mmCIF file of C-alpha atoms and ligand atoms in Angstrom:
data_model
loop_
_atom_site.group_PDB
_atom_site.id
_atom_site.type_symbol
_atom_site.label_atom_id
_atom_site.label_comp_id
_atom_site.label_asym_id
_atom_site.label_seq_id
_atom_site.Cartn_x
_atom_site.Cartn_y
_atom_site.Cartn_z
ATOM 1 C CA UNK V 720 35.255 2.366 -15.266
ATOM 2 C CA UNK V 721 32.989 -0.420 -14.702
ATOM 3 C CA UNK V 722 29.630 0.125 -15.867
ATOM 4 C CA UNK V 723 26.687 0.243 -13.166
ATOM 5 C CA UNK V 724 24.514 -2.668 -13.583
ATOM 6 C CA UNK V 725 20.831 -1.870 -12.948
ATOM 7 C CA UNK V 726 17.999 -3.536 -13.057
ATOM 8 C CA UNK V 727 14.277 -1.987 -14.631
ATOM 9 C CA UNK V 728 11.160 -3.368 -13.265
ATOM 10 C CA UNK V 729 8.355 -1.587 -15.550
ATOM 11 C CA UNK V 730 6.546 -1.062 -18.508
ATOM 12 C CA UNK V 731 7.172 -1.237 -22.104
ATOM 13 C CA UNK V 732 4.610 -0.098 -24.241
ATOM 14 C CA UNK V 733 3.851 1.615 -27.849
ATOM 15 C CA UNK V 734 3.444 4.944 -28.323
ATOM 16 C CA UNK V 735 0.386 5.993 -30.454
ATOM 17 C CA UNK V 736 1.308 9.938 -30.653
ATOM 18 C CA UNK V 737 -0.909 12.375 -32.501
ATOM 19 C CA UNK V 738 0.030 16.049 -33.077
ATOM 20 C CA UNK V 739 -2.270 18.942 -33.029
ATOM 21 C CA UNK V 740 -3.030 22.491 -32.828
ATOM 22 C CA UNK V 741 -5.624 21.935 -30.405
ATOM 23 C CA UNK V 742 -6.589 19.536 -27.983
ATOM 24 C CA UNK V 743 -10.128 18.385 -28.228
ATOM 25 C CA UNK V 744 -12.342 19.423 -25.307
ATOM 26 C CA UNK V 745 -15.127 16.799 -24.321
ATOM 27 C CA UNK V 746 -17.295 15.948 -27.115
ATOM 28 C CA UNK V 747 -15.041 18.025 -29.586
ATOM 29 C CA UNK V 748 -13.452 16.511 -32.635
ATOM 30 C CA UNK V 749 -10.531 18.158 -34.263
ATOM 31 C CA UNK V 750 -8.035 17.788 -36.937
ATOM 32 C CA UNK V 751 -4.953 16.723 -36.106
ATOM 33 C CA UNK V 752 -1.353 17.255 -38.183
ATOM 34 C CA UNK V 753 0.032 13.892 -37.782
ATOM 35 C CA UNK V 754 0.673 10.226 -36.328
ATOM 36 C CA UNK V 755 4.056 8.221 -35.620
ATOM 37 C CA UNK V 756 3.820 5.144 -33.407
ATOM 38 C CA UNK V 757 7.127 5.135 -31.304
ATOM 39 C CA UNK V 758 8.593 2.862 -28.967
ATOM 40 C CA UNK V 759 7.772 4.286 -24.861
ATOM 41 C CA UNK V 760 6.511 3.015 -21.942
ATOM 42 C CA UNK V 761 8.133 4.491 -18.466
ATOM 43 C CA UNK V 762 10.023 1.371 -17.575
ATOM 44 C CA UNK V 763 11.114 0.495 -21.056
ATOM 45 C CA UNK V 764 12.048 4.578 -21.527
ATOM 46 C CA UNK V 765 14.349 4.491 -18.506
ATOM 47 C CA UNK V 766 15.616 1.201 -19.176
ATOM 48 C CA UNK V 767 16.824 2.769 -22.787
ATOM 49 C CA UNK V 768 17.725 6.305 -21.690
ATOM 50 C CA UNK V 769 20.076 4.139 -18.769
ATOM 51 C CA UNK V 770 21.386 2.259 -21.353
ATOM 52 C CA UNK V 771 22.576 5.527 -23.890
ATOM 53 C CA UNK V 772 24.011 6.786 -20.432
ATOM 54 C CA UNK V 773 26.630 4.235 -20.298
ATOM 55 C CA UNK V 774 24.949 1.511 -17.519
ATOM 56 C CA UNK V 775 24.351 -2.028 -18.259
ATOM 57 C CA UNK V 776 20.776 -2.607 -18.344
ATOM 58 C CA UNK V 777 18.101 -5.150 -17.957
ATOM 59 C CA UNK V 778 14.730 -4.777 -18.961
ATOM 60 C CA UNK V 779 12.529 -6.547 -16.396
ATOM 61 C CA UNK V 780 9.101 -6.685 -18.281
ATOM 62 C CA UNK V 781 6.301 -8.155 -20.389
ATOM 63 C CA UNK V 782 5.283 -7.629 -23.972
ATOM 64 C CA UNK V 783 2.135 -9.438 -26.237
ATOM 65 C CA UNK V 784 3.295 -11.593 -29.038
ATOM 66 C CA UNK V 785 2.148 -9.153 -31.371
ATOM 67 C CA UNK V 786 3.763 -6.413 -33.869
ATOM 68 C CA UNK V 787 4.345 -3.987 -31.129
ATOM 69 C CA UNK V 788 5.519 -6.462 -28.892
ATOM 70 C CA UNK V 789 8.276 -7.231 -31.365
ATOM 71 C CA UNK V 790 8.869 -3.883 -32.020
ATOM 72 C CA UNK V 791 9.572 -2.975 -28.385
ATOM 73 C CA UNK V 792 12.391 -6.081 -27.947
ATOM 74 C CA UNK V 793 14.132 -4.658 -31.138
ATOM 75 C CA UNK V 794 13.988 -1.570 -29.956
ATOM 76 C CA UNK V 795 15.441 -2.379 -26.221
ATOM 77 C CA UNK V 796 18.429 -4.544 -28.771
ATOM 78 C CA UNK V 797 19.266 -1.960 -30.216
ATOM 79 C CA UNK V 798 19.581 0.450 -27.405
ATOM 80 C CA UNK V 799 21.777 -2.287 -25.199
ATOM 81 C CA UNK V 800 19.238 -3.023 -22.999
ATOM 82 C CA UNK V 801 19.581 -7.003 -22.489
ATOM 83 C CA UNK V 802 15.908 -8.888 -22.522
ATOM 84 C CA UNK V 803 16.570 -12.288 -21.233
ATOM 85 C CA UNK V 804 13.556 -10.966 -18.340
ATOM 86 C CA UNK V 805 11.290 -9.720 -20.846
ATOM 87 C CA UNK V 806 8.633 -12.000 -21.111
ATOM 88 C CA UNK V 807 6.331 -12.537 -24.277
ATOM 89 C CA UNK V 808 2.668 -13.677 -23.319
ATOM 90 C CA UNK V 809 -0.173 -14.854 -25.084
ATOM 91 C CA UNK V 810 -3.350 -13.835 -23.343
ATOM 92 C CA UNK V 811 -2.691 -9.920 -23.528
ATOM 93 C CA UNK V 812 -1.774 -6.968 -25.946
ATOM 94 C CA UNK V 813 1.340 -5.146 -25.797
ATOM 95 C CA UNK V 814 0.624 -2.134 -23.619
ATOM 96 C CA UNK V 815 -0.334 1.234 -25.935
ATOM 97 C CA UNK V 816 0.292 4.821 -24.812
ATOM 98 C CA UNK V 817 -2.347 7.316 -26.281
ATOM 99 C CA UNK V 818 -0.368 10.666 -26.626
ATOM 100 C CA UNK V 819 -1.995 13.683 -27.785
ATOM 101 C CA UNK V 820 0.837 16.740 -28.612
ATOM 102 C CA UNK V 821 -0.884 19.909 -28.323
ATOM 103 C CA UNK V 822 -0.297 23.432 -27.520
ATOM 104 C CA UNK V 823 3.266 22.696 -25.963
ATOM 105 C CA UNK V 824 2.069 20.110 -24.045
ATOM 106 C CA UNK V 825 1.312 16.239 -23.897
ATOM 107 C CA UNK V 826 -2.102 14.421 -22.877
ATOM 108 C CA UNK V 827 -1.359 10.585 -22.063
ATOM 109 C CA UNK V 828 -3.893 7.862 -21.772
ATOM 110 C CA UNK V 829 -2.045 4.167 -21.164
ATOM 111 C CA UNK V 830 -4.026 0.744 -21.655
ATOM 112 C CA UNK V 831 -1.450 -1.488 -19.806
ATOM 113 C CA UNK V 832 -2.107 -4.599 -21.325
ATOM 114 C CA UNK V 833 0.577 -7.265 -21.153
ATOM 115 C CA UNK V 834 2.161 -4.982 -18.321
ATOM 116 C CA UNK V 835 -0.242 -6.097 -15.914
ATOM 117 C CA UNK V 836 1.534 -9.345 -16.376
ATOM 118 C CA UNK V 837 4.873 -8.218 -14.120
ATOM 119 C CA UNK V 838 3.243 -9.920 -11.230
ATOM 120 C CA UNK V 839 4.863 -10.256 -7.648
ATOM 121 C CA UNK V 840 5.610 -13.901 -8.699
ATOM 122 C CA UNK V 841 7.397 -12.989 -12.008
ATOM 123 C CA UNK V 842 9.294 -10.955 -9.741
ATOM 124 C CA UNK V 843 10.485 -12.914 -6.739
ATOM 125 C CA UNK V 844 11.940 -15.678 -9.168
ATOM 126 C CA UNK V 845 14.654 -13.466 -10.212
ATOM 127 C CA UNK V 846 15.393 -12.362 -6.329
ATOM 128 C CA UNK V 847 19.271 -13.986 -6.648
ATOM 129 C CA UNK V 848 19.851 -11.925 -10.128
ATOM 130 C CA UNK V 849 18.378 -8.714 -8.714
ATOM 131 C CA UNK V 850 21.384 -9.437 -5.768
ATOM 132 C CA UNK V 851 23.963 -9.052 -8.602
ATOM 133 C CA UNK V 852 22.600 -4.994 -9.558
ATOM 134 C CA UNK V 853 23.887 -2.171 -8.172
ATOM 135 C CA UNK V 854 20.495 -0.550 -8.466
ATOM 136 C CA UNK V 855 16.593 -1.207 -8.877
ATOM 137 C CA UNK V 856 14.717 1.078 -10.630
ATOM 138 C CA UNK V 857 10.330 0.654 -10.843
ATOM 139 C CA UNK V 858 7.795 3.067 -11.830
ATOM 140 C CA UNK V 859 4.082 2.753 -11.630
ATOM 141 C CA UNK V 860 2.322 0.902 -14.933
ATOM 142 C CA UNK V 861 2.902 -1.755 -13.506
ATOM 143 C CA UNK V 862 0.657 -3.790 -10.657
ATOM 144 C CA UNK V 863 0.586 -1.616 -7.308
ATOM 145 C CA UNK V 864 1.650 -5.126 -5.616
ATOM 146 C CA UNK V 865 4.830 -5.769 -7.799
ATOM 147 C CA UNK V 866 5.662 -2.095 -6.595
ATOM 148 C CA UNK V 867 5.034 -3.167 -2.885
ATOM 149 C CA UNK V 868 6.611 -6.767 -3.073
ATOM 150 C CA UNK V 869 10.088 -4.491 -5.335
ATOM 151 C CA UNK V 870 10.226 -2.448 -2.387
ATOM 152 C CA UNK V 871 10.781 -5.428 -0.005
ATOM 153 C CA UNK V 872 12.942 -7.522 -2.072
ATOM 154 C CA UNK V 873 15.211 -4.162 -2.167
ATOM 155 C CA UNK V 874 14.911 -3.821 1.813
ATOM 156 C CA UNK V 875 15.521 -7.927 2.324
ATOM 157 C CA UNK V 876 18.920 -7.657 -0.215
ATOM 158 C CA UNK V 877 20.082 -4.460 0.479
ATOM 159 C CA UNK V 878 20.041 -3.031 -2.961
ATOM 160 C CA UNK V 879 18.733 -0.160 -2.969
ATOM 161 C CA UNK V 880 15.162 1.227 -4.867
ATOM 162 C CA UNK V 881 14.343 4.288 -7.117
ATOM 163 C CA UNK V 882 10.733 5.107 -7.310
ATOM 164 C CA UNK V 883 9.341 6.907 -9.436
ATOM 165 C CA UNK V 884 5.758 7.050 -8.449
ATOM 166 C CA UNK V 885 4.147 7.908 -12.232
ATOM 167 C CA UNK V 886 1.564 7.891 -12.768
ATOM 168 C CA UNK V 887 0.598 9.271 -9.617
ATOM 169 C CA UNK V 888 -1.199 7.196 -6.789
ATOM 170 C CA UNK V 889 -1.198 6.644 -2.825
ATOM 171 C CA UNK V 890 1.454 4.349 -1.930
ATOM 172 C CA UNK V 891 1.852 2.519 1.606
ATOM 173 C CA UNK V 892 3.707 4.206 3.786
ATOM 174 C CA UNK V 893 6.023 1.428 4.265
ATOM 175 C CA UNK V 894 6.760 1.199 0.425
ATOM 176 C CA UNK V 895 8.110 5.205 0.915
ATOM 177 C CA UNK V 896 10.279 4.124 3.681
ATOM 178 C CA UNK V 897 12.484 0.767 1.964
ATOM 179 C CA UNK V 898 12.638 2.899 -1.227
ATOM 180 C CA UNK V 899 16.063 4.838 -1.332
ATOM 181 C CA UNK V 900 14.890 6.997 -3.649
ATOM 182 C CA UNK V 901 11.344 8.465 -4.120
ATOM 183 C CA UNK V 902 10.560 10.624 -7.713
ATOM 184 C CA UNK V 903 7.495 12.468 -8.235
ATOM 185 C CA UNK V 904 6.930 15.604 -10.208
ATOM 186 C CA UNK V 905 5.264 18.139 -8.073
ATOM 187 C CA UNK V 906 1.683 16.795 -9.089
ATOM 188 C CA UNK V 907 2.492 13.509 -8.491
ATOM 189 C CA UNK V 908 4.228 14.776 -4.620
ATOM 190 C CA UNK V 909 0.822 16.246 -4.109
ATOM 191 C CA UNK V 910 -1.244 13.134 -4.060
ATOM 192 C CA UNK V 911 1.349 11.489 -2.175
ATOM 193 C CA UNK V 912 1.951 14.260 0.681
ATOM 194 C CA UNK V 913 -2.210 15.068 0.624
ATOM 195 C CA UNK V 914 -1.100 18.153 -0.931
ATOM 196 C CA UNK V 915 1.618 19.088 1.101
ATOM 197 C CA UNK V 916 3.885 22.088 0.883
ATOM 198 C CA UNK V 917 7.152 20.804 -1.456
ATOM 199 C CA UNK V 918 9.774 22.718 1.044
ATOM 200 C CA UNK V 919 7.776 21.164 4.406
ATOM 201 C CA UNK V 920 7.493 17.428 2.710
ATOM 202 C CA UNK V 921 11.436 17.238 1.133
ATOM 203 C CA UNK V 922 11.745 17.845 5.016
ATOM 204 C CA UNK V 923 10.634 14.458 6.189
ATOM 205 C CA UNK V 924 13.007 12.665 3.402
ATOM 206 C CA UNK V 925 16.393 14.076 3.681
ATOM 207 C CA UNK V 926 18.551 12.849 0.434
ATOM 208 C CA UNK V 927 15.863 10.764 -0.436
ATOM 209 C CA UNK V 928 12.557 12.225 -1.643
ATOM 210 C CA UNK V 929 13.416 14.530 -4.569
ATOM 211 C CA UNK V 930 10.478 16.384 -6.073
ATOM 212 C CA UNK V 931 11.127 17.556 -9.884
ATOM 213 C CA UNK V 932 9.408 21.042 -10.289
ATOM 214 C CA UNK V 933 9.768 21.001 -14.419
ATOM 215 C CA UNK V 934 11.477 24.695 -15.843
ATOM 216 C CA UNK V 935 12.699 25.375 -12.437
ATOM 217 C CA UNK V 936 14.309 22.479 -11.399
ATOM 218 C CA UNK V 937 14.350 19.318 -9.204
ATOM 219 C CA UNK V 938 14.184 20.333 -4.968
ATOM 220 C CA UNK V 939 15.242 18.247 -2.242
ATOM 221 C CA UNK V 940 16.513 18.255 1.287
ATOM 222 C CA UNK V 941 19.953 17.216 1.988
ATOM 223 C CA UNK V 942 19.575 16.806 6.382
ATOM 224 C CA UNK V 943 20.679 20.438 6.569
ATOM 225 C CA UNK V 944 19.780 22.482 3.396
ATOM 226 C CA UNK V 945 16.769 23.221 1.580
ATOM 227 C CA UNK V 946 18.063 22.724 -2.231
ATOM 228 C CA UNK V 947 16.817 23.575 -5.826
ATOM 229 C CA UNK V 948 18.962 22.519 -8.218
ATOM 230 C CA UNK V 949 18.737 24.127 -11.314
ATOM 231 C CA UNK V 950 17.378 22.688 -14.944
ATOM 232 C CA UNK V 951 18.667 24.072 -18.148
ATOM 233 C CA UNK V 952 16.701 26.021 -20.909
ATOM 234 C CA UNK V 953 16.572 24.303 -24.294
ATOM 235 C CA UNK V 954 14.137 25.132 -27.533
ATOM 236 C CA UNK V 955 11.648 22.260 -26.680
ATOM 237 C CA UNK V 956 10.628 20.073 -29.293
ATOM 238 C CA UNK V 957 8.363 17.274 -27.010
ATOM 239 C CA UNK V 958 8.437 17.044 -23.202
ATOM 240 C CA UNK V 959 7.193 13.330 -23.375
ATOM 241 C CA UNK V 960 9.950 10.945 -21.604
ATOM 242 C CA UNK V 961 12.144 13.824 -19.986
ATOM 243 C CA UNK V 962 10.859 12.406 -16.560
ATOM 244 C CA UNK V 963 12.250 9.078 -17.433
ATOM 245 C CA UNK V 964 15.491 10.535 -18.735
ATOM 246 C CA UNK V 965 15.785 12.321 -15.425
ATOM 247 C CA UNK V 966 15.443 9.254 -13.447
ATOM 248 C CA UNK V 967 17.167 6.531 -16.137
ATOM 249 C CA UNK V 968 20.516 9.546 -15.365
ATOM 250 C CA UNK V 969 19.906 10.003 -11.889
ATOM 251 C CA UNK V 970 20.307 6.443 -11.374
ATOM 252 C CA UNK V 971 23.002 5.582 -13.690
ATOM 253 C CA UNK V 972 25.003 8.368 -11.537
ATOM 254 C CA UNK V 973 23.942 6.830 -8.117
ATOM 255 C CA UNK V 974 24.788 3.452 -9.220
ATOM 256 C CA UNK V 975 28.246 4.852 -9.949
ATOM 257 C CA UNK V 976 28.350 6.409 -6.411
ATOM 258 C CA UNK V 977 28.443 9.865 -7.628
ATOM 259 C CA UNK V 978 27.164 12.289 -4.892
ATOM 260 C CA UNK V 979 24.028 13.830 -4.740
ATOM 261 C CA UNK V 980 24.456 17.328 -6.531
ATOM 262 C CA UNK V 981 26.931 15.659 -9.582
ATOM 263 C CA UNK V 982 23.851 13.002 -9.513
ATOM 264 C CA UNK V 983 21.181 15.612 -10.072
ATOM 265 C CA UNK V 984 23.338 17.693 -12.338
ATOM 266 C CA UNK V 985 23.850 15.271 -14.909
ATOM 267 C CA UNK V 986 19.912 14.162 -14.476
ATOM 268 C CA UNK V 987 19.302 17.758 -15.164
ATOM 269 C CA UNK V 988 21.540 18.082 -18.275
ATOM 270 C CA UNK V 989 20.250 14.613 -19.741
ATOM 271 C CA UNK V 990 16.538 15.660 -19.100
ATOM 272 C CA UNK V 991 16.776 19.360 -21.149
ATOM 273 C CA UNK V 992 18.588 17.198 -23.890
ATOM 274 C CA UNK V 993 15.827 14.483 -23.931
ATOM 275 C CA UNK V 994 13.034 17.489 -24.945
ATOM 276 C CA UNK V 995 14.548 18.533 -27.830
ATOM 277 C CA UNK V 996 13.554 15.576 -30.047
ATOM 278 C CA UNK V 997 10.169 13.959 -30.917
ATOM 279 C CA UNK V 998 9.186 10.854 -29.206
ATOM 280 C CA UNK V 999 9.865 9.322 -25.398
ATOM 281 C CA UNK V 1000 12.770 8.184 -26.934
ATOM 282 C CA UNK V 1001 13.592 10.238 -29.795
ATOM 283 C CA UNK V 1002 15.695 12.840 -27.567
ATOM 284 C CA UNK V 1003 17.638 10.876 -24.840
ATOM 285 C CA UNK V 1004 21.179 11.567 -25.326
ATOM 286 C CA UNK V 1005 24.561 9.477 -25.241
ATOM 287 C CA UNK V 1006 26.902 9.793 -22.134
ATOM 288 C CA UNK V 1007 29.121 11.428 -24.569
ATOM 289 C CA UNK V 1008 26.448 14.073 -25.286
ATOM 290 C CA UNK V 1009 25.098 14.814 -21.949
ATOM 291 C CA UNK V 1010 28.780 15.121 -20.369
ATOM 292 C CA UNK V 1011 29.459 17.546 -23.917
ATOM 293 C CA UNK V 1012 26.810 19.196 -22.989
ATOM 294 C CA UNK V 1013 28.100 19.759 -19.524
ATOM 295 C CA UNK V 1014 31.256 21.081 -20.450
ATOM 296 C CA UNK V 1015 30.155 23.974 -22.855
HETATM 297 O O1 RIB U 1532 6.838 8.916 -19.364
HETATM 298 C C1 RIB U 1532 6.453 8.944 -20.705
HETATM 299 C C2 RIB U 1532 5.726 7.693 -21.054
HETATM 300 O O2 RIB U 1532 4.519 7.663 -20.358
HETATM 301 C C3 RIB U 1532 5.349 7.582 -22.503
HETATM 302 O O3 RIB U 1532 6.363 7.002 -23.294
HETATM 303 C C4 RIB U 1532 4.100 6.758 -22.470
HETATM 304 O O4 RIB U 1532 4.333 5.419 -22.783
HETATM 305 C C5 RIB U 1532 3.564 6.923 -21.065
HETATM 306 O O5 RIB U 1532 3.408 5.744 -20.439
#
């Protein structure tokens, strides 16, 4: 089969990831177990998780000429991803997530750095190789205007858009409507709906706004059907990055024209893999694992 060629338009950062028994409330300090810096970054996490899922990926990005800049391009070689639109500048810092891992959860704060440099310009120059992909995919550490001027380039070529709208923010109406594909987690649905009911907004999006709901699953509307597909249960080691798996396996399947349920199935399976190691990163599984995985 010919592998889906996609295209990532995002953020590639460093992961600064402390573990802990507690998180700190305002003011508090605590001690913490330990620290790992590991590669992340939404864009650059679905451009690798894509990648280990069998698509042929390019990163569309920018990093500092620093350590962690370097870091990141080895890490997106030796994943597959191809960097020939991964830009190295001078007058910014590779972007840094701060993750704190406590009490079964994450806390994230990202300086974007560098990543404020994938500008509508940078963009629009590679229009004519963003006509060769079978998909786009963009997230949201990233200028809100590259988002907007993604959204239409993807309605002016006819290749279609997945959004995932992390972190969360209000997004033009008109952005919603040229995306194909719209991705928020339910907090994320809520500032984009004004808090509106996840059954009553799926509604207004038929096949294309799916809202994932964590432990029970990912819901959308199909033009007929209310749906709720399923996730699977897995002993979770870190949740950080299953949202990217989810999409980076979601795509890859929709680039390969799979329908919409064998799309979300295998985005389900990937995701529940993707918790069960440390780091963004650290968990996203092979093709050959997820479609394992899907057998047993
Ligand atoms: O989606 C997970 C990612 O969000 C982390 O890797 C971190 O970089 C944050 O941006």
């Amino acid at each position: 089969m010919k592998k889906a060629k996609i295209a990532v338009i995002g953020s590639s950062s460093m992961d600064l990831v402390v573990t802990s028994a507690k998180r700190p409330s305002a003011g508090e300090t605590v001690l913490g177990e330990s620290f790992q810096t590991v590669p992340g970054g939404k864009g650059a996490n679905q451009a690798v998780a894509a990648a280990r899922l069998g698509a042929d990926v390019y990163m569309i990005g920018c990093v500092g000429t620093d350590p962690y800049g370097e870091a990141v391009l080895t890490n997106f070689r030796e994943n597959g991803v191809h960097t020939d639109y991964v830009e190295p500048v001078t007058d910014a810092r590779t972007g840094t997530a701060h993750i704190i891992l406590a009490e079964g959860d994450n806390s994230i704060v990202v300086v974007k750095g560098a990543n404020d440099h994938v500008t509508p310009d940078y963009v629009e120059k590679l229009i004519p190789f963003f006509q060769t992909c079978d998909l786009l995919m963009i997230q949201q550490e990233i200028p809100e205007e590259t988002v907007e001027t993604m959204a239409q380039i993807s309605a002016d070529i006819g290749v279609p858009l997945l959004l995932n709208p992390a972190p969360a923010r209000q997004i033009p109406a008109e952005v919603i409507e040229q995306a194909a594909f719209l991705t928020p987690n339910e907090h994320e649905a809520a500032v984009l709906f004004d808090g509106g009911n996840p059954e009553d907004v799926t509604k207004r999006y038929p096949g294309k706004l799916l809202i994932t709901e964590g432990e029970k699953g990912v819901r959308y509307y199909d033009g007929a059907t209310e749906k709720l597909i399923p996730s699977f249960s897995v002993q979770v080691v870190d949740t950080t990055g299953a949202g990217d798996t989810f999409n980076a396996a979601f795509g890859t399947a929709i680039a390969e024209k799979q329908d919409m349920e064998a799309a979300l199935l295998f985005a389900n399976r990937a995701a529940s893999l993707s918790v069960t190691g440390f780091g963004a990163q650290g968990g996203m599984p092979t093709r050959e694992e997820v479609e394992r995985a899907l057998r047993s």
